[in-house]
Structure formats: C-alpha cells, structure tokens
Short mmCIF file of C-alpha atoms in Angstrom, two decimals:
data_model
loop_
_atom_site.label_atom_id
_atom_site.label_comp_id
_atom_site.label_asym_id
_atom_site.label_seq_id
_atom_site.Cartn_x
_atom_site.Cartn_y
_atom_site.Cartn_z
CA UNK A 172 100.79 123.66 91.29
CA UNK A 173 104.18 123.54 90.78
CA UNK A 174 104.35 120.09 92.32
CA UNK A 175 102.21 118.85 90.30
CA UNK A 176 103.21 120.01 87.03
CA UNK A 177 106.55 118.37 88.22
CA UNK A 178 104.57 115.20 88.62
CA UNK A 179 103.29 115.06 85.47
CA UNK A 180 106.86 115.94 83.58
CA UNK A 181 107.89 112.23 85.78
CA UNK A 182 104.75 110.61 84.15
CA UNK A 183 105.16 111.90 80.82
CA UNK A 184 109.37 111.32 80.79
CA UNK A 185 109.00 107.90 82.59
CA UNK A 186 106.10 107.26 80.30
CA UNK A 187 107.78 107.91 76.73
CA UNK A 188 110.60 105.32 77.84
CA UNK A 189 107.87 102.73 78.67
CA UNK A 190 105.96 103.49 75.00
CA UNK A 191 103.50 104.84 77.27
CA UNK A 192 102.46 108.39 76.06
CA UNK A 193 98.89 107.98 75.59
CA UNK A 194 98.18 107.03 79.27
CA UNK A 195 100.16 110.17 80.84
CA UNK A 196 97.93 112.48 77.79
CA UNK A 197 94.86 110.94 79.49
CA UNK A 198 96.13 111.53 83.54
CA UNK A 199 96.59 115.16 82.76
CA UNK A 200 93.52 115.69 80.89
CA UNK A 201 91.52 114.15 83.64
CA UNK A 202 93.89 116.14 86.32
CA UNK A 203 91.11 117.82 87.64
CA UNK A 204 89.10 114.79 88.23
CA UNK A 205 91.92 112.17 88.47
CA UNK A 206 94.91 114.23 90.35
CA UNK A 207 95.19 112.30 93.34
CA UNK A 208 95.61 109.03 91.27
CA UNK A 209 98.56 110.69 89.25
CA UNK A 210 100.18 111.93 92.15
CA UNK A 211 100.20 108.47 93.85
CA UNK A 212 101.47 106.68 90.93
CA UNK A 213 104.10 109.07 90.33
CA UNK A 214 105.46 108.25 93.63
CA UNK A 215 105.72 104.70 92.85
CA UNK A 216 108.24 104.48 89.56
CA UNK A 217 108.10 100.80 89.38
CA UNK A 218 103.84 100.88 89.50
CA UNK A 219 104.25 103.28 87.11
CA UNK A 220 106.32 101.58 84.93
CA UNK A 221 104.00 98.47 85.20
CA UNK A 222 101.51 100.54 83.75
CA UNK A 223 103.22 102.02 80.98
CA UNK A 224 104.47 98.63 79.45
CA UNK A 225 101.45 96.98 80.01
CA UNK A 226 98.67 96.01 77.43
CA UNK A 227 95.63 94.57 77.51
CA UNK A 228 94.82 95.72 81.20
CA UNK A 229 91.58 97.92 82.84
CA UNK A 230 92.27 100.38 85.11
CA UNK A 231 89.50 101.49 87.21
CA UNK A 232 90.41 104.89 88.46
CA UNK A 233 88.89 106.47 91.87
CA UNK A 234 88.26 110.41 91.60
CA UNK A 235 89.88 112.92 93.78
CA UNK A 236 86.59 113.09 95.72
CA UNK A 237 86.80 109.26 96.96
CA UNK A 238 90.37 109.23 98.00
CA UNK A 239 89.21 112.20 100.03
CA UNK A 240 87.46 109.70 101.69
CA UNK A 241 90.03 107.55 102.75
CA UNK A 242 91.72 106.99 105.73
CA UNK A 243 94.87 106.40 104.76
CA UNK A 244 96.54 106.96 108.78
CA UNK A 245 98.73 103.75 109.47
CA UNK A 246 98.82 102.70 105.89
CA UNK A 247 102.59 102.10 104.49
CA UNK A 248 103.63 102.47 101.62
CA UNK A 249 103.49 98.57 100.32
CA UNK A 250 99.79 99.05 101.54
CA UNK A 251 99.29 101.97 99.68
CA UNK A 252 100.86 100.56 96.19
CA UNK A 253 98.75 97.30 97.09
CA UNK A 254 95.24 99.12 96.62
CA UNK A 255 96.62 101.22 93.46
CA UNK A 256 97.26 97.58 91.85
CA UNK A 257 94.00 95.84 92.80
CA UNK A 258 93.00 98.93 90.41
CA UNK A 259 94.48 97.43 87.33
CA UNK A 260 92.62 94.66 85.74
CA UNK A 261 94.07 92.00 83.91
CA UNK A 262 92.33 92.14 80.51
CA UNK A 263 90.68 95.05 78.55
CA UNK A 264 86.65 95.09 79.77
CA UNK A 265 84.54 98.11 78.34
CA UNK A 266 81.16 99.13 79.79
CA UNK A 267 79.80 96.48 77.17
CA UNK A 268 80.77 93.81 78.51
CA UNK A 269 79.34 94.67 82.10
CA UNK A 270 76.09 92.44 82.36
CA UNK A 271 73.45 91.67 85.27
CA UNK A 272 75.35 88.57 86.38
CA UNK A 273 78.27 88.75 88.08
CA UNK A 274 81.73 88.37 85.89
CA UNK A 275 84.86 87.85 88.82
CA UNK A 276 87.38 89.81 86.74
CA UNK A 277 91.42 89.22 87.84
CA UNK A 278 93.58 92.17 89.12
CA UNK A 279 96.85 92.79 89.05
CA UNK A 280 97.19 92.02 92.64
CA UNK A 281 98.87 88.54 93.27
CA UNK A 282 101.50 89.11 96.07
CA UNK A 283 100.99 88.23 100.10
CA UNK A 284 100.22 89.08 102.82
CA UNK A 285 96.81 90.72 100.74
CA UNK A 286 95.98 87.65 98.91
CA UNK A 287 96.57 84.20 98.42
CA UNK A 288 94.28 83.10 95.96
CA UNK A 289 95.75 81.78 92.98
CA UNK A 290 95.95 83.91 90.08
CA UNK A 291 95.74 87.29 92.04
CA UNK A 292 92.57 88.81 93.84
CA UNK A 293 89.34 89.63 91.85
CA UNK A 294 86.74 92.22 91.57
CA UNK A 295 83.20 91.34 91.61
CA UNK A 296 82.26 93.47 88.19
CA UNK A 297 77.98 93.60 86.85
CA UNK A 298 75.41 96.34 86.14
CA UNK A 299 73.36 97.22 89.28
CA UNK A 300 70.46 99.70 88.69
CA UNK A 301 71.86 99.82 85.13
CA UNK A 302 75.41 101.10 86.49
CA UNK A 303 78.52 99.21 86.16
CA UNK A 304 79.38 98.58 89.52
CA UNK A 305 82.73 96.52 90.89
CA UNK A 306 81.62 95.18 94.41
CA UNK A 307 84.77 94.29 96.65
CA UNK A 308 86.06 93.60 100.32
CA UNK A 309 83.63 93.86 103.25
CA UNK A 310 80.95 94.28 100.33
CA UNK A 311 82.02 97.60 99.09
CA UNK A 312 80.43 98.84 96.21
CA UNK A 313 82.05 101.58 93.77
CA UNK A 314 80.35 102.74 90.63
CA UNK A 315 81.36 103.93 87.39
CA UNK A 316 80.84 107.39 86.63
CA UNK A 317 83.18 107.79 83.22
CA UNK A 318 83.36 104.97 81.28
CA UNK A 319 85.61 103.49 78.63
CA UNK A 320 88.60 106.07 78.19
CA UNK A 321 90.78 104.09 76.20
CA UNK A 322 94.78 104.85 75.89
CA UNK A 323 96.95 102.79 74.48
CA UNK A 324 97.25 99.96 77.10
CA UNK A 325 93.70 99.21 77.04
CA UNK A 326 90.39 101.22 79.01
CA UNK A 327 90.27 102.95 82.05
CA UNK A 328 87.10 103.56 83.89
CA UNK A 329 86.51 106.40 86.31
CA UNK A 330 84.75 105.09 89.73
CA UNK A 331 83.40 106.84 92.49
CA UNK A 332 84.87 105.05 95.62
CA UNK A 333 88.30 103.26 96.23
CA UNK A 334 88.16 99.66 95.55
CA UNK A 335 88.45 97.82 99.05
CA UNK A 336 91.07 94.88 99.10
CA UNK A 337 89.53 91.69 100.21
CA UNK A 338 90.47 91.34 103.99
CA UNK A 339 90.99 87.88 106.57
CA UNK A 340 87.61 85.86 106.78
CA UNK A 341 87.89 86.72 110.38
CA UNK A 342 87.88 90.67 109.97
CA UNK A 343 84.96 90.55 107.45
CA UNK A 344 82.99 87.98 109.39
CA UNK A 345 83.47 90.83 112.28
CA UNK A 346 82.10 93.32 109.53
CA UNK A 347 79.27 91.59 108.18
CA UNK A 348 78.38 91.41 112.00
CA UNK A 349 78.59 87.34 111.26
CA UNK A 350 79.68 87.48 114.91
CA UNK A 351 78.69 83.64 115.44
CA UNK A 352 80.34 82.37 113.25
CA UNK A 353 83.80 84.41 114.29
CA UNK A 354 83.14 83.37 118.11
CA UNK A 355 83.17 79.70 117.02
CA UNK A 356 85.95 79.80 115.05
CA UNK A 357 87.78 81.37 117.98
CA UNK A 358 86.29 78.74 120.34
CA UNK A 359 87.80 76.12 118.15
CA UNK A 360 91.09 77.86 117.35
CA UNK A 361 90.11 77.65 114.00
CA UNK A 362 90.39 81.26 113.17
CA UNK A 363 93.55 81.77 112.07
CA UNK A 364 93.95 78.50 110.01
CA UNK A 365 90.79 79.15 108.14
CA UNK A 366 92.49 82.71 107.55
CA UNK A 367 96.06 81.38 106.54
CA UNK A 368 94.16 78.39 104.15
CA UNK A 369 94.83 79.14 100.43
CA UNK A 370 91.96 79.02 97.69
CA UNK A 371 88.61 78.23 99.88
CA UNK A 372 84.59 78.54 99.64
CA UNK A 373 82.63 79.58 103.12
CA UNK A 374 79.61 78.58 103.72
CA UNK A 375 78.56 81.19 106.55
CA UNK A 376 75.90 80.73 109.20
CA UNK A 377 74.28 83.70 109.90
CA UNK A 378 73.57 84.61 113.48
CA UNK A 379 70.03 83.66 113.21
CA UNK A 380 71.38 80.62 111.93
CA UNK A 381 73.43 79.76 115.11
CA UNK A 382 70.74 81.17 117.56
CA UNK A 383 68.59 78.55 115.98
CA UNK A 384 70.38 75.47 117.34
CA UNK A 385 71.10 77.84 120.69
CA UNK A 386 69.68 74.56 123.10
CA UNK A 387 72.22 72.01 121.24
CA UNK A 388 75.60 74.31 121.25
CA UNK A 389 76.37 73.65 125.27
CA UNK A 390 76.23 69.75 124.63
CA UNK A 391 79.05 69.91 121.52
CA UNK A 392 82.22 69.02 122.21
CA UNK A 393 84.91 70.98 121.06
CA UNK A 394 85.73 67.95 118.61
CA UNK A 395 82.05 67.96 117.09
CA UNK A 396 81.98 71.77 117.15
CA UNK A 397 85.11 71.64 114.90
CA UNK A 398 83.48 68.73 112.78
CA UNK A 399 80.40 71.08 112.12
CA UNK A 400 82.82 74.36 111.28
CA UNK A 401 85.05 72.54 109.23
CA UNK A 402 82.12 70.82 107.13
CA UNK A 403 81.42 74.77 105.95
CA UNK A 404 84.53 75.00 104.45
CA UNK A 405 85.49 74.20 101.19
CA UNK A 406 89.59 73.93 100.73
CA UNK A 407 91.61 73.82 97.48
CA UNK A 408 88.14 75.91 95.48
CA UNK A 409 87.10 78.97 94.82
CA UNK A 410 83.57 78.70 94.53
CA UNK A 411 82.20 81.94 93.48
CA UNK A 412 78.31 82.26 92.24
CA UNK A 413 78.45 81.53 89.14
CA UNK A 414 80.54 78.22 89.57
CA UNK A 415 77.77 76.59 92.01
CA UNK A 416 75.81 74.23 89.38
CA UNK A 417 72.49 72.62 90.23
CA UNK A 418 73.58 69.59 91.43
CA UNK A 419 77.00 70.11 91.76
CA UNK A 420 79.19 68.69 95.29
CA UNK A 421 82.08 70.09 97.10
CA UNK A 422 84.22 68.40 99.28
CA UNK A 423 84.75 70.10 102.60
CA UNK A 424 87.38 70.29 104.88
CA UNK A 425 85.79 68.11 107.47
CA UNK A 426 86.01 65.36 104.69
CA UNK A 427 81.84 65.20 103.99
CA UNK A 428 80.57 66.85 100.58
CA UNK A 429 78.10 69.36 101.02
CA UNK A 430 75.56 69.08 97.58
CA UNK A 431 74.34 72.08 95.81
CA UNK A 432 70.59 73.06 94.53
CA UNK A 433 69.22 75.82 92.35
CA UNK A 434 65.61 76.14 92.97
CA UNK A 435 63.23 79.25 92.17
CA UNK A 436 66.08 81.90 91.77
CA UNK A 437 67.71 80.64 94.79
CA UNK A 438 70.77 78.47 95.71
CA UNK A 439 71.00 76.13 98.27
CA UNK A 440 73.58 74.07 99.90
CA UNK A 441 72.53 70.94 101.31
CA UNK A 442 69.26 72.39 102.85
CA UNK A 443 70.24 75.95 103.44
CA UNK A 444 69.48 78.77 101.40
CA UNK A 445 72.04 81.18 100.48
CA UNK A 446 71.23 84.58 101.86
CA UNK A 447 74.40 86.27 100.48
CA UNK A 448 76.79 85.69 97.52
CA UNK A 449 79.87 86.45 96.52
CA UNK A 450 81.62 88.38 99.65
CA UNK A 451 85.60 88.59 98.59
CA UNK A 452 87.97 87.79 101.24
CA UNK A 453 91.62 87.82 100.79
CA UNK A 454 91.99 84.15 100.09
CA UNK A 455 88.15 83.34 98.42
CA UNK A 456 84.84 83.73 99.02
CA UNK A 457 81.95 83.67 101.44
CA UNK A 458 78.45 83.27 100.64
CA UNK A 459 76.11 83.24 103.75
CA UNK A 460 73.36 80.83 104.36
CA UNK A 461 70.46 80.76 106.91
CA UNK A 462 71.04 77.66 108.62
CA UNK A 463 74.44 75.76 110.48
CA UNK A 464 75.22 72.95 108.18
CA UNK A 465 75.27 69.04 109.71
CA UNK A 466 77.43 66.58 108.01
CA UNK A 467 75.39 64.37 109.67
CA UNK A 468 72.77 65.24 108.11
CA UNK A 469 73.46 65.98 103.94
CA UNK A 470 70.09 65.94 102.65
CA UNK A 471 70.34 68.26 99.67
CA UNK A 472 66.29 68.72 99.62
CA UNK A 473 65.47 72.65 99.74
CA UNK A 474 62.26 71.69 100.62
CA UNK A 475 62.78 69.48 103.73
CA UNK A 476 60.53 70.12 106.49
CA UNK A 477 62.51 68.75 109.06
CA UNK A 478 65.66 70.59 111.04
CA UNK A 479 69.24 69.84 109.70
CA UNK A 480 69.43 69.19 113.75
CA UNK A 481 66.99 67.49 115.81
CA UNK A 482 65.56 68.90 118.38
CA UNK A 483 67.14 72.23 118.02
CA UNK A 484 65.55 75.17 119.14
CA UNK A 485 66.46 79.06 119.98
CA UNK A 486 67.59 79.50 123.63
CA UNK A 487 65.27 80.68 126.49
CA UNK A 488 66.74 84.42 127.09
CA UNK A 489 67.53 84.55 123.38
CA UNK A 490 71.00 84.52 123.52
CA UNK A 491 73.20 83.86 120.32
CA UNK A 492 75.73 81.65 120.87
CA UNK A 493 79.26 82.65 120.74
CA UNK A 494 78.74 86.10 120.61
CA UNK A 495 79.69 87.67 124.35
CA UNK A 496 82.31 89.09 124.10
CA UNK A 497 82.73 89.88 120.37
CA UNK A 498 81.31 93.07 118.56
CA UNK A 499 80.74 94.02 115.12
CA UNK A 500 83.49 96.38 113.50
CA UNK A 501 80.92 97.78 111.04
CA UNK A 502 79.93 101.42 111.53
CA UNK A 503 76.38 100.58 109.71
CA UNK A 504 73.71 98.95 109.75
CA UNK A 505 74.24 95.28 109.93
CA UNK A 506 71.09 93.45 109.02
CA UNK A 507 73.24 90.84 107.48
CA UNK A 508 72.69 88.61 110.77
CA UNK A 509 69.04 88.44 110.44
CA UNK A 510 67.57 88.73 106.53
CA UNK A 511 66.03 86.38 104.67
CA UNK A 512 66.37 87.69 101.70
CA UNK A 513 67.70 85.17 98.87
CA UNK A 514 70.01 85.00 96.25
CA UNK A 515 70.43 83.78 92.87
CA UNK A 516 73.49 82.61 91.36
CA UNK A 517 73.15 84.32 87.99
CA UNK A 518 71.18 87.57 89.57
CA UNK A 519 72.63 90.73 90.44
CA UNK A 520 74.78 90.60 93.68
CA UNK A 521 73.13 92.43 96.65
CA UNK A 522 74.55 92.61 100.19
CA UNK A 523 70.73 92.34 101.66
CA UNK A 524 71.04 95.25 104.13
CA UNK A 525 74.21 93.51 105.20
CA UNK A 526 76.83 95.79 107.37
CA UNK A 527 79.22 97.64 104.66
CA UNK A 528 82.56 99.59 106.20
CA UNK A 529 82.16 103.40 105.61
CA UNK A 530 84.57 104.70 102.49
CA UNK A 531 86.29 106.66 105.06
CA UNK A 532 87.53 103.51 106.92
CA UNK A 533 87.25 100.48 103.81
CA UNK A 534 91.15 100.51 103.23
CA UNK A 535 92.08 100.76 106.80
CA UNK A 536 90.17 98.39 108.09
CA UNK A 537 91.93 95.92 105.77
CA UNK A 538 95.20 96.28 107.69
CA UNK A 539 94.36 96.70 111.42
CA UNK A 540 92.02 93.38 112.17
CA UNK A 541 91.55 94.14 116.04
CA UNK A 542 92.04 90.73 117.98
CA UNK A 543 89.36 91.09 120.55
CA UNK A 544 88.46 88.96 123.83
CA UNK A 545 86.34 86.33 123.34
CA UNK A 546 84.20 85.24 126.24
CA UNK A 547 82.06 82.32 125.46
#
C-alpha cells in the first residue's frame, strides 16, 4: 500500500508540473480497477509526462484483471513502454463515434523496430455485438467495459484485454496458421524483405488457397514463384477496408495491378474473394483471400467460372504445399486456413474462426518470432 500511495504522490507531483491534475484525480479514483496501469506509467517519467501535456488524445486503459493476463517474461523495458503508448490515441474519440464499420484510429506509437508505417501504428476501432471493440495484432480483440471518462487531456476508455502491437507479417502469418503462404515466402527468401518493406497491403492466400494449385507448385521456378508472391503485395499503400473502392487498382510489387470489386457485401481482388479484412501487422495490413493470385491472369470478374490457373488441381495425398516443416504458433483454433466465410468492406470486422494468440501470450509473442526449419 505504501508503494502505491508513493506512486500516486509521483503522478500527482509530476502531474501538476505538466498542467495535468485531472488525469492523476481519475488514476486514483479508478485505483482499484486501473492500478496496474498507474503503477506502470509511474515508472516511466517521460510516458508520463507525454501524457500530462498532451491534449486531444484517447487513452484506452486495460484493467488490472487483463494485465494479469499477460506474459510479460522477456519483455524489456522499451517493450513494455511500447504497448503502454499504442494505448494512447491520437485524437479525442467517445463511445459515439464508435460505428459498425471499421474507423483505423492513429496511436501514439510511431518509433521502430514496432512499426514502420507512416504516421504511427493504428487500432482497428467499431461496435461489435453493440460493444466498442478495438481489434489489433494477430486479431486480438479487447472490449470496452467503461466508457468515456473524460479528464482534461481528452477521454479515456476502460478495456478488458491489453491491446496487442501489430507484429512481422511473418509471425502473424505463423498465427493465423497462413502457414502456406509463410513457407513460400521462406522458399523465395522473401520473408524478411516483405517484413522490413515500409507501408504495404497483403493479399494472403489461404492454405486452401495454395492446396488448390498443389499439382502446378513443383513445376514453378523459383523466379515465377517469386513473380506470383510478389504480385500479392502492394508496396508504398496501406490499403485498409475501407480504402478498397469498387473498381479501384493497386500496383503490386511484381509490377502488375491487381483490380478491386465490391459485389453482394463482399470484396474481391482480381477474382478472389476476401475471406478476412483488416489484420494489423507492424508495417500494414493483411486481408486474406481464397485463391493464389496470377498476374497472368488479372481478370477482375468475381464471377468467372474458370481457375485463375489452368489446370490446377489439389494434390493426390492432399498435401499443402509449403507447409512441412512449419507449424502454427497459435494456441487456438485456427480455422482461418480453411473458411469461406466473406467479408465486406464497410461491415463489421470478424476474424472468421481464424487462430487468435491467447491474452496470456498476445504481447510476447510480438517480440520472440521463432525462426523455424523449413523443409519444403
């Protein structure tokens, strides 16, 4: 007790020199719900001191219950004062302005190695089931159970699980269980420049999607394998949901455009339906789609009733390609490689039974990407 009352005599003197007051008066009358949270920014003067000079910001503040969740073993302390900011919201957003359609809302958090997306990493913020609900890395939900406690700096909102920092495309492929598509990339050494590229839109195959064209995959050359991944990747955008317009192209990094449909609720991309939107990564976004893209083959027809490859067919033993070897990291279900669910690009984001990381591991996870063996 006596620690903490110390704790809050730091907030409240380092507060009153920032102008501050109003924020510390709200910590410690939400120290029974919102201890942890003062304790951790009280250990970081210059976070704290960020906060009490700022205006016009949202802070979305996890109870004592879901940092009880956490993991925290490894973590250091730039790690740790790295989630606490992708807490703080640039701009002041009350429960009102939550709606059903997704509203990619800037943090705080702008410094590498855990982004580099221009303008700082986002939160994924909309009402699901009629809750406001911020939907972050590996696809981890957190839900607002106190809303709109305003101090002087702007709103804070109480959530229910830590915010997850976006991580590598290559550690939440692995968690999504889009175990493909992480194989290829490997195959193709293409992994860890698609992770290091700054300000990019995937368009990810699902495993289904690969196992698909099984029969064809043996006959690619590395070159045309590296043709096909790089036509799913968009460089120099950020194409989240709600910027994919009905008839809209992108150019890819392989140099084609890939052309973009809304149809029925449903977005497509070329002739592949997106299965799911909006999955944060440290530097964009991923939306997955139910079929391997051809930039030989562009036609932008939702409807076609022929293959995007010829001839392609699921292999004989039903092997997926490019998986031995690799593993999911999830610890759930991870239906993500299989449904067939789709997805609008004004609706309410889902993860479609896709694999999300438990709350005692999210954080973690985002700092200890396992290499693993790859044996194709």
């Amino acid at each position: 007790m006596r620690t903490m009352y110390h704790q809050l005599l730091v907030l409240g003197a380092l507060a009153s020199l920032c102008s501050a007051q109003n924020l510390t008066s709200v910590l410690a009358a939400n120290n029974s719900t919102l201890s942890t949270l003062t304790s951790l920014v009280a250990a970081r003067p210059a976070l704290l001191a960020t906060l009490g000079s700022a205006k016009n910001i949202t802070i979305l503040a996890p109870t004592n219950d879901a940092f009880s969740k956490l993991n925290t073993t490894g973590l250091s302390d730039a790690d740790i004062t790295a989630v606490l900011t992708y807490h703080v919201l640039s701009g002041t957003y009350p429960s009102s302005a939550f709606t059903n359609n997704s509203q990619f809302l800037p943090s705080l958090l702008v410094s590498s190695p855990y982004t580099s997306l221009s303008g700082g990493q986002v939160v994924d913020a909309k009402l699901a089931d009629s809750k406001a609900t911020l939907t972050t890395g590996l696809a981890q939900d957190s839900t607002v159970t106190t809303a709109d406690v305003k101090f002087d700096g702007g709103v804070i909102h109480v959530i229910d699980t830590v915010l997850t920092i976006p991580a590598s495309v290559s550690t939440t492929a692995l968690d999504l269980n889009l175990t493909s598509l992480y194989g290829a990339l490997n195959a193709t050494s293409l992994a860890s420049p698609v992770d290091s590229l700054t300000n990019l839109t995937i368009f990810a195959p699902n495993n289904q999607a690969f196992a698909n064209i099984a029969n064809l995959v043996s006959t690619l050359s590395t070159e045309q394998l590296v043709s096909i991944l790089s036509y799913h990747v968009v460089n120099g955008t950020v194409g989240y949901s709600t910027d994919l317009k009905n008839g809209s192209s992108l150019a890819t990094l392989g140099g084609g455009d890939v052309h973009v449909t809304l149809e029925n609720g449903n977005v497509y991309v070329n002739s592949a339906k997106v299965l799911i939107p909006n999955i944060l990564v440290a530097n964009g976004v991923v939306h997955v789609i139910d079929n391997v893209l051809n930039p030989n083959n562009t036609s932008a027809n939702p409807s076609a009733t022929s293959a995007a490859y010829s001839g392609a067919s699921t292999a004989t033993d039903g092997a997926v390609p490019f998986t031995s070897g690799v593993s999911a990291t999830t610890t759930v279900a991870t239906a993500a490689a299989t449904t067939t669910s789709g997805a609008s690009a004004s609706s309410t984001h889902s993860t479609g039974g896709a694999a999300i990381q438990t709350g005692a591991m999210g954080v973690a996870a985002l700092f200890a990407a396992g290499a693993l063996m790859v044996d194709l």
